[in-house]
Amino acid sequence: MRPLLILADISLAQRGFLFGWVPVCLGFGICVYFGLQGEPGPGVYAGLAGGAGLIFMVSRWVPVAIRPVAMALALVAVGVCLAGLRAHNVAATVITFRYYGPIEGRVVAIDRSVSDAVRLTLDRVRLDRVRPDRTPDRIRVALHGDQGFVDPVPGMTVILTGHLSPPSGPVEPGGFDFQRNAWFDRLGAVGYTRTPVLALSAGDGAAALWVYRTRMTLSRAMQEALPGEVGAFAAAITTGDRSGMGQDTLADLRASNLAHLLAISGLHMGLLTGFIFVSVRLMLVAVGRWTIGWPVKKVAAVAALAAGAAYLALSGMNVATERAFLMVSVMFGAVLLDRRALTLRAVAMAAIIVLVFQPEEVMGPGFQMSFAATVALVAVFGA
């Protein structure tokens, strides 16, 4: 009984700040799911969902002192269910054997491996003498050797001869779990080739790849205008494409504690949207007749939001960029609604949206570091 009373006292002391604990409880539930030794059965999910729903329905009749504790337990249960739903929703075939032979697939992403080799992510995969139901939806292949025949571009269908194997798990207890990341990226196999990649078709022009092709076109244009590592760095912080950067440059950035600049996040998004907001507002104010009867500040906020959305799409939409865009969206949304912009509620709202749609991100350093830094900055700013 005493622990319950202590929790009640704590919850009463947090009145007015309880919304900030929603993503904390959801994240805890998601971590519980990923800490399980086996996949829960349907009965477990039904029990958790039913229990959470029951708590939400009867919460108005629960004593005020312990109501936040009950809601916290319900949110933890919701977090477990969200993680399980996401894991089942992205389920795809993973090969259970080593494969060597012809590979055909459509290029959907291009990056670089740890060994600095160009790496292709392929979908619409076809493997020789492998049934479709045993063929992965996506694979990732590193290109070694002389690859001077074809310059792969998104949407191109290619053929090659390569080695494939299942994604590997952590090399040590508590280490980075590539197998988990591959599952949520729908990667069913990874491997390499030492033979040239050949183009089977130029591309199908799929709308889903249009943004990626635009990113790569912009990246190449910047690297042509700024040759060498300068252009590669500019492309990385503009489009998120790091394929042009050498391993020596990356090592130097890490050694100087500047590697975080490559992660397009709050700094980049804040500079862009802040510049657009101030510029549009000043231009509208400069035209005197528009300042009368026009909500100049709100028009500037809408323009900044549009610029932020375009930058989000062109930067690859990683979790740090999504968090930053959600933060500026909440901030400019507050401007549109004549509310206070920079609060911990805005951070909590951004975290909730990420956790609902991509619960696996809570296990990654990008989510943990970006939200931890943002919470600290906003808390200090508020103080």
Tab-separated table of N, CA, C and O in Angstrom, residues 17 26 42 57 117 134 210 213 242 292 326-327 362 368:
chain	number	residue	atom	x	y	z
A	17	PHE	N	1.849	18.790	-15.687
A	17	PHE	CA	2.992	18.356	-16.499
A	17	PHE	C	2.848	16.891	-16.921
A	17	PHE	O	3.805	16.288	-17.404
A	26	LEU	N	4.806	5.252	-23.135
A	26	LEU	CA	4.752	4.510	-24.396
A	26	LEU	C	6.110	3.893	-24.717
A	26	LEU	O	6.209	2.718	-25.100
A	42	PRO	N	-1.437	-14.106	-29.432
A	42	PRO	CA	-2.589	-13.200	-29.613
A	42	PRO	C	-3.333	-12.923	-28.313
A	42	PRO	O	-3.856	-11.820	-28.121
A	57	MET	N	-11.619	3.770	-20.150
A	57	MET	CA	-13.072	3.974	-20.021
A	57	MET	C	-13.490	4.308	-18.592
A	57	MET	O	-14.392	5.121	-18.372
A	117	ALA	N	32.304	0.854	-49.902
A	117	ALA	CA	31.816	0.369	-51.190
A	117	ALA	C	30.406	0.882	-51.434
A	117	ALA	O	29.611	1.012	-50.500
A	134	ARG	N	9.914	-17.839	-50.953
A	134	ARG	CA	11.152	-17.872	-50.167
A	134	ARG	C	12.105	-16.746	-50.556
A	134	ARG	O	13.211	-16.657	-50.035
A	210	TRP	N	10.270	9.051	-57.086
A	210	TRP	CA	10.522	10.360	-57.673
A	210	TRP	C	11.303	11.248	-56.724
A	210	TRP	O	12.253	11.932	-57.129
A	213	ARG	N	14.919	10.084	-56.562
A	213	ARG	CA	15.674	10.490	-57.757
A	213	ARG	C	15.995	11.977	-57.717
A	213	ARG	O	17.086	12.405	-58.115
A	242	ARG	N	25.260	10.485	-48.193
A	242	ARG	CA	26.660	10.445	-47.761
A	242	ARG	C	27.514	9.544	-48.640
A	242	ARG	O	28.657	9.252	-48.310
A	292	ILE	N	-1.782	45.600	-43.026
A	292	ILE	CA	-3.092	45.980	-42.505
A	292	ILE	C	-4.116	44.935	-42.936
A	292	ILE	O	-4.398	44.774	-44.120
A	326	LEU	N	8.611	17.606	-36.924
A	326	LEU	CA	7.452	17.587	-36.034
A	326	LEU	C	7.531	18.711	-35.008
A	326	LEU	O	6.517	19.341	-34.674
A	327	MET	N	8.747	18.971	-34.517
A	327	MET	CA	8.921	20.047	-33.544
A	327	MET	C	8.570	21.404	-34.157
A	327	MET	O	7.828	22.201	-33.567
A	362	VAL	N	12.720	3.843	-30.855
A	362	VAL	CA	13.080	4.106	-29.465
A	362	VAL	C	14.344	3.340	-29.078
A	362	VAL	O	15.045	3.724	-28.130
A	368	GLN	N	17.066	8.468	-29.208
A	368	GLN	CA	17.417	8.742	-27.817
A	368	GLN	C	18.209	10.034	-27.684
A	368	GLN	O	17.915	10.875	-26.822
